[in-house]
Every structure is written in structure tokens, then in C-alpha cells.
Short mmCIF file of C-alpha atoms in Angstrom, two decimals:
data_model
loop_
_atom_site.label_atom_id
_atom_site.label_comp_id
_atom_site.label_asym_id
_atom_site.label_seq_id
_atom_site.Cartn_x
_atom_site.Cartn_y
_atom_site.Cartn_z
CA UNK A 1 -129.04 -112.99 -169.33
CA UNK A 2 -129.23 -116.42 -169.73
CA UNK A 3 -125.53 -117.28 -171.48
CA UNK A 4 -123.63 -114.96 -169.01
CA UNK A 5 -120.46 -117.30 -167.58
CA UNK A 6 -120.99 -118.57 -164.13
CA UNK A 7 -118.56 -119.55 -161.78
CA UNK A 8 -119.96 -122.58 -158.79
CA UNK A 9 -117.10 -122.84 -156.45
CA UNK A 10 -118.79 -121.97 -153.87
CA UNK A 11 -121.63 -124.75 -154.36
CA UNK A 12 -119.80 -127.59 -156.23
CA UNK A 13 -119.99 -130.86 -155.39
CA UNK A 14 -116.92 -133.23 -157.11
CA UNK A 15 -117.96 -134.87 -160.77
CA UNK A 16 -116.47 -138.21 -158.84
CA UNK A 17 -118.60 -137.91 -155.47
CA UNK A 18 -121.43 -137.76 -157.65
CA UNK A 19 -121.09 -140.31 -159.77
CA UNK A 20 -119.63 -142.74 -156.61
CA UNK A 21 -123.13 -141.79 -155.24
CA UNK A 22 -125.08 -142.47 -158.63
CA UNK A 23 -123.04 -146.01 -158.41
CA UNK A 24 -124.11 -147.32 -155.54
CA UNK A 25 -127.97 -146.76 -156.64
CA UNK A 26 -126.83 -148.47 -160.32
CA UNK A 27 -125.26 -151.56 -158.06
CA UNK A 28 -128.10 -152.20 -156.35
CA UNK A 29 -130.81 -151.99 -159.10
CA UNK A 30 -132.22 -148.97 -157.83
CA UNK A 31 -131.31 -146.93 -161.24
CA UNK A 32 -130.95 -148.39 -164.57
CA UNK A 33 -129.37 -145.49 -166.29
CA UNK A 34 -128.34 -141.97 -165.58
CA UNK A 35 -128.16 -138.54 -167.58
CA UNK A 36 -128.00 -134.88 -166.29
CA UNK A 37 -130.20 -131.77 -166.55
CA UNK A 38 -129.35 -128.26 -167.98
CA UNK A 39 -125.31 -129.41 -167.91
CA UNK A 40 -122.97 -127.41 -170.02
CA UNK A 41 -120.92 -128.83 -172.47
CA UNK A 42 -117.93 -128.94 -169.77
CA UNK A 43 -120.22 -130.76 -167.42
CA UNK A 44 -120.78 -133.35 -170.09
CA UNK A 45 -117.40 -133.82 -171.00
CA UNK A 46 -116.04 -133.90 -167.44
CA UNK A 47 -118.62 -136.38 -166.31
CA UNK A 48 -117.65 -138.54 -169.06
CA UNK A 49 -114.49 -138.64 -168.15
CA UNK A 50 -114.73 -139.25 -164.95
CA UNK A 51 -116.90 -142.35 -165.67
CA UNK A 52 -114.31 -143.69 -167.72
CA UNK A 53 -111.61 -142.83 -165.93
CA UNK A 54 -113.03 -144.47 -162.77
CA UNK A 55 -115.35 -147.15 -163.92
CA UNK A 56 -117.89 -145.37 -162.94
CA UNK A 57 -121.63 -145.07 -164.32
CA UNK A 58 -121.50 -142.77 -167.56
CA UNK A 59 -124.68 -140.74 -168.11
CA UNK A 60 -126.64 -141.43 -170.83
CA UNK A 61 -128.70 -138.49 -171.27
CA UNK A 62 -129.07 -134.89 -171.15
CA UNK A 63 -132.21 -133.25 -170.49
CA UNK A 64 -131.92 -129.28 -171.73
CA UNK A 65 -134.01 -126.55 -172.66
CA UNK A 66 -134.49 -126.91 -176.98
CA UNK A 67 -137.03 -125.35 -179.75
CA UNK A 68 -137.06 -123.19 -182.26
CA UNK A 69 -136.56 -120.09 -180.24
CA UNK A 70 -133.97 -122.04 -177.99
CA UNK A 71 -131.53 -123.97 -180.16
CA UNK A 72 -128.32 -123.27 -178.06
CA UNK A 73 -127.88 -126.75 -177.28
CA UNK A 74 -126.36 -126.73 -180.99
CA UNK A 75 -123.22 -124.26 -179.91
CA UNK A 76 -120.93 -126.89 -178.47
CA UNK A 77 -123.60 -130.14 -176.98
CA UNK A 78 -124.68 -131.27 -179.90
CA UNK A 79 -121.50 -132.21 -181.01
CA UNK A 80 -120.82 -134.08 -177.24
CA UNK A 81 -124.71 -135.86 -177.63
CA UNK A 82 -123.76 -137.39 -180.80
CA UNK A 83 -119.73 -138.42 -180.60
CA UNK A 84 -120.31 -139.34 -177.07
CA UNK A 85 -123.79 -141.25 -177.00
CA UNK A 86 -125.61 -138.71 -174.65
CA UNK A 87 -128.70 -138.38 -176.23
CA UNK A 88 -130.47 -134.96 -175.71
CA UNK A 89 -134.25 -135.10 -174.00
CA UNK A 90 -135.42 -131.84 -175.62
CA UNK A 91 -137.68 -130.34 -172.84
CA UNK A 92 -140.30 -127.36 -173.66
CA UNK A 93 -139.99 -128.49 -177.23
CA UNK A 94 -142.97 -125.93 -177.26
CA UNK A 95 -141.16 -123.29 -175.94
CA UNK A 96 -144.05 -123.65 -172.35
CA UNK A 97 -146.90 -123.51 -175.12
CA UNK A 98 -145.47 -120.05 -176.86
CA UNK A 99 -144.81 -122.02 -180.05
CA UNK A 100 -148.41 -123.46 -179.78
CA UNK A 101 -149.57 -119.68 -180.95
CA UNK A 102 -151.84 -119.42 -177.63
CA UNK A 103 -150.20 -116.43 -176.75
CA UNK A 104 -149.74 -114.90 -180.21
CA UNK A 105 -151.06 -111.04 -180.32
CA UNK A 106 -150.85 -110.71 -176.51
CA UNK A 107 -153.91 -113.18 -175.68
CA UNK A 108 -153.93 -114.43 -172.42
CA UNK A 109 -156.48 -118.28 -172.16
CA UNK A 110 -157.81 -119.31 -169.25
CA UNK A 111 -155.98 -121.75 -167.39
CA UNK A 112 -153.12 -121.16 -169.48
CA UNK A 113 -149.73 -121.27 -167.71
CA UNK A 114 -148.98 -117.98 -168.85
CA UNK A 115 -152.57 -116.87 -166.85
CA UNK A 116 -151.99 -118.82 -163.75
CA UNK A 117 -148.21 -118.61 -162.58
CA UNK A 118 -147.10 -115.44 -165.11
CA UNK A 119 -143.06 -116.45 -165.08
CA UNK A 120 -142.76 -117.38 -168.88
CA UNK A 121 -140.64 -113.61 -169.43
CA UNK A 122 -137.86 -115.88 -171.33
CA UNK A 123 -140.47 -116.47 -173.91
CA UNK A 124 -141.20 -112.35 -174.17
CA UNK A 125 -137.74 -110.93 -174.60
CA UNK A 126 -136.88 -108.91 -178.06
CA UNK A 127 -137.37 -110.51 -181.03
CA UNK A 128 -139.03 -113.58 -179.41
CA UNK A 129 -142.50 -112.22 -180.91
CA UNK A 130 -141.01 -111.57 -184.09
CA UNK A 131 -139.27 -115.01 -184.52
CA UNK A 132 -142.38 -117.25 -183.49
CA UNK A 133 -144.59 -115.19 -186.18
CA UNK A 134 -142.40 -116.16 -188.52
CA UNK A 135 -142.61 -120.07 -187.51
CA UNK A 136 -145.97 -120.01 -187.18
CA UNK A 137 -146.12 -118.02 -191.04
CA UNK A 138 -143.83 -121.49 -192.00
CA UNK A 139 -146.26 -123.58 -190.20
CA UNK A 140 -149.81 -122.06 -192.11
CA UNK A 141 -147.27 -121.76 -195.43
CA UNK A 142 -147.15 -126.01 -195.16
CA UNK A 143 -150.42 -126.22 -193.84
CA UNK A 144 -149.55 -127.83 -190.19
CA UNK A 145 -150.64 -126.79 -186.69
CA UNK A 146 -147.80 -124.27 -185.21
CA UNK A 147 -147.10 -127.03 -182.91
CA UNK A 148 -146.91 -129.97 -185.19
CA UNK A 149 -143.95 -127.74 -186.80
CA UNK A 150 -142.14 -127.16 -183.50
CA UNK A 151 -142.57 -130.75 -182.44
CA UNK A 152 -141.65 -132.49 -185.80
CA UNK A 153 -138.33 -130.03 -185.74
CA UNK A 154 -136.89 -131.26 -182.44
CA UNK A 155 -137.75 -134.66 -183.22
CA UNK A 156 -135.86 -134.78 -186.65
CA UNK A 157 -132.68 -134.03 -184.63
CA UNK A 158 -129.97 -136.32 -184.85
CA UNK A 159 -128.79 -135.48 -181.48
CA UNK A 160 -132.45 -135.69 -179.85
CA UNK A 161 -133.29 -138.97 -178.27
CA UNK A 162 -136.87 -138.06 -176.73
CA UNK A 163 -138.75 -134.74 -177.08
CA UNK A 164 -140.80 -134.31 -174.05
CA UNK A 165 -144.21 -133.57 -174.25
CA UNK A 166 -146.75 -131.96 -171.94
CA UNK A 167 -150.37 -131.46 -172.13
CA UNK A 168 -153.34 -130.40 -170.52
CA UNK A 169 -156.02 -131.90 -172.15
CA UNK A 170 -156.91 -134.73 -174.42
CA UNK A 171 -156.89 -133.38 -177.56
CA UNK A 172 -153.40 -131.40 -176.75
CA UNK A 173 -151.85 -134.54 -176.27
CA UNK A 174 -153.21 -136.16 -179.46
CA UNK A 175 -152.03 -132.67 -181.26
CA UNK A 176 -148.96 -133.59 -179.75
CA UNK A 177 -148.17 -137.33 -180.07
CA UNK A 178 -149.66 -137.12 -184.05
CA UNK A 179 -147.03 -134.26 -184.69
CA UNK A 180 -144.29 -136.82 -185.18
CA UNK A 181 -145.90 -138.70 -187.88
CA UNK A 182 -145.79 -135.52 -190.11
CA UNK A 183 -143.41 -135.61 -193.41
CA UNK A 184 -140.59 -133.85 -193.24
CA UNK A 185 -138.10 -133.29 -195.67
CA UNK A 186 -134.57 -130.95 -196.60
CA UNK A 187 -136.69 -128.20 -198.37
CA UNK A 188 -139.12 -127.66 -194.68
CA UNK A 189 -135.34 -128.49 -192.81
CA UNK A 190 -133.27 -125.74 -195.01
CA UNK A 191 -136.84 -123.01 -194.19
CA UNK A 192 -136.77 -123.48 -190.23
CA UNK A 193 -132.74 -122.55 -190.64
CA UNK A 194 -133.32 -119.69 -192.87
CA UNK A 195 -135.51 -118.35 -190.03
CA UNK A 196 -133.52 -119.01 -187.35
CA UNK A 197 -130.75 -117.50 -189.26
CA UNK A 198 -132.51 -113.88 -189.35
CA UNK A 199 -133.53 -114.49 -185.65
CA UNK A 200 -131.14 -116.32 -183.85
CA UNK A 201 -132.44 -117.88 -180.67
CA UNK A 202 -134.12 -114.76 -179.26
CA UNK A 203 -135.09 -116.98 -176.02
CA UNK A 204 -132.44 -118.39 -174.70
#
């Protein structure tokens, strides 16, 4: 699942209506910008459009799924983020702590998500195992925390704007905010896509 087409007739609400109704909060100073959340490239395009067609407010962001198990955004978005200005917020850059290691070998913390709520099957599907051992073999190989890898990937982006972060504790975040002062060059850029090549986005 996951990439199957979907068809929202039944619930859609016009591209126009939506953004007349975004435009009247711009007006009066209640929103500064706006940006969409898990859109499809059609979406994108169509709301651009419309915003320009119309005078309308034209969104500024996207905020989708992306990580190193996840990089679907790349199929047809990436292209829109960049030639269009609609910067991508990568959310669960950490694939919901997966790409942390936590989980790796079937451990379950304490107080992990995983352990409290138990709906993080997108992150369990075949291959996924397979494909974050081999990150986290990358990650160990340049001597970097698992996360600091998956982290510094999203943010070297071009199409990424903000990766969004989550934490727990105090020392996650710090794990978290340091990861985008590590050095990353073509060699560490050319490894990731040698892995994802043999493993293509096993959680989409």
C-alpha cells in the first residue's frame, strides 16, 4: 500500500474555495504564509496555478513524509519544490525514531513510541530491516550516530527547506540539533545513493 492511486471525488473540496478561504486569513494578518501537507505532485501544481491564476495566496511549503527509507518525495515533488519555490518540510526525518537504531534487532525501550501506541508497521514492512542495517553500517563506517546520518541527509537536500525534529529528552534534542553541523561531502552523498539503490524506499 501506500502509492496505490486514489480517487477523492467524493470528499473534494475546490483548489479555489480553499485558497479564497486561506485569503481571507492572509488579508487580515491572521496567516503570514501558507504550504500544504502530504499533497501530491498534482496537488502542488494545481494549487499553484490556481494562485496565479486568481491572485490568490500561493503556498509556500510542503510538509511530507522524507528519510532514507522514504525518499518518494524525489519521484515527481522534488522537481515542483525547487522550479516552483515550495520548499519541502521533511517530517519523520528519523523515520518515528527507526533510523535512530532504537528498534534495531527487535528491541522494544520503554517509553518508546513503538512501546506505547504500537502503529509504526510502515517502518516494519520487507526490506525495511534490511535497508536501515545498512545505513546504520554507513553511519559506524564514518563514525557518526545513526541519526546524525539520517538527519545530515535530509538536510543536505536542495529541495528541503526545514527538517523537522522531535525529541523526547534533552540529550535527543542536542543529538539532533548538533547533527547538522556534521561534514558532509559527494563521496558520503554518492554511499547513501548506492544504498538506496539496492533498497529502494522499502517504507513508503
Amino acid at each position: 500500500g501506500g502509492m496505490t492511486y486514489q480517487d477523492y471525488a467524493d470528499d473534494y473540496e475546490s483548489f479555489e474555495a480553499i485558497l479564497e478561504n486561506l485569503d481571507r486569513h492572509v488579508k487580515k494578518g491572521n496567516i503570514r504564509h501558507i504550504g500544504v501537507s502530504n499533497e501530491t505532485s498534482y496537488g502542488v501544481m494545481k494549487f499553484v496555478a490556481e494562485a496565479e491564476r486568481r491572485g490568490l495566496p500561493r503556498i509556500a511549503s510542503i510538509q511530507n513524509a522524507y528519510n532514507l527509507v522514504n525518499r518518494t518525495f524525489e519521484y515527481g515533488l522534488a522537481e515542483i519544490a525547487l522550479r516552483e519555490q515550495v520548499g519541502l518540510l521533511a517530517y519523520s526525518p528519523l523515520a518515528q525514531g527507526y533510523l535512530s537504531g532504537k528498534y534495531s534487532g527487535g528491541a522494544l525501550p520503554q517509553g518508546s513510541r513503538k512501546q506505547l501506541f504500537n502503529r509504526l508497521q510502515r517502518y516494519e514492512g520487507p526490506g525495511a530491516a534490511t535497508a536501515m542495517e545498512s545505513y546504520f553500517a554507513l553511519a559506524r563506517e564514518l563514525g557518526v550516530r545513526p541519526e546524525t546520518l539520517a538527519l545530515k541527509f535530509c538536510d543536505t537536500r536542495p529541495f528541503v527547506t526545514s527538517t523537522i525534529i522531535g525529541a523526547t529528552t534533552q540529550a535527543q534534542l542536542e543529538i539532533c540539533v548538533d547533527a547538522f553541523d556534521m561534514p558532509w561531502t559527494q563521496a558520503i552523498s554518492d554511499k547513501v545513493d548506492a544504498l538506496h539503490e539496492a533498497q529502494p524506499n522499502p517504507c513508503p
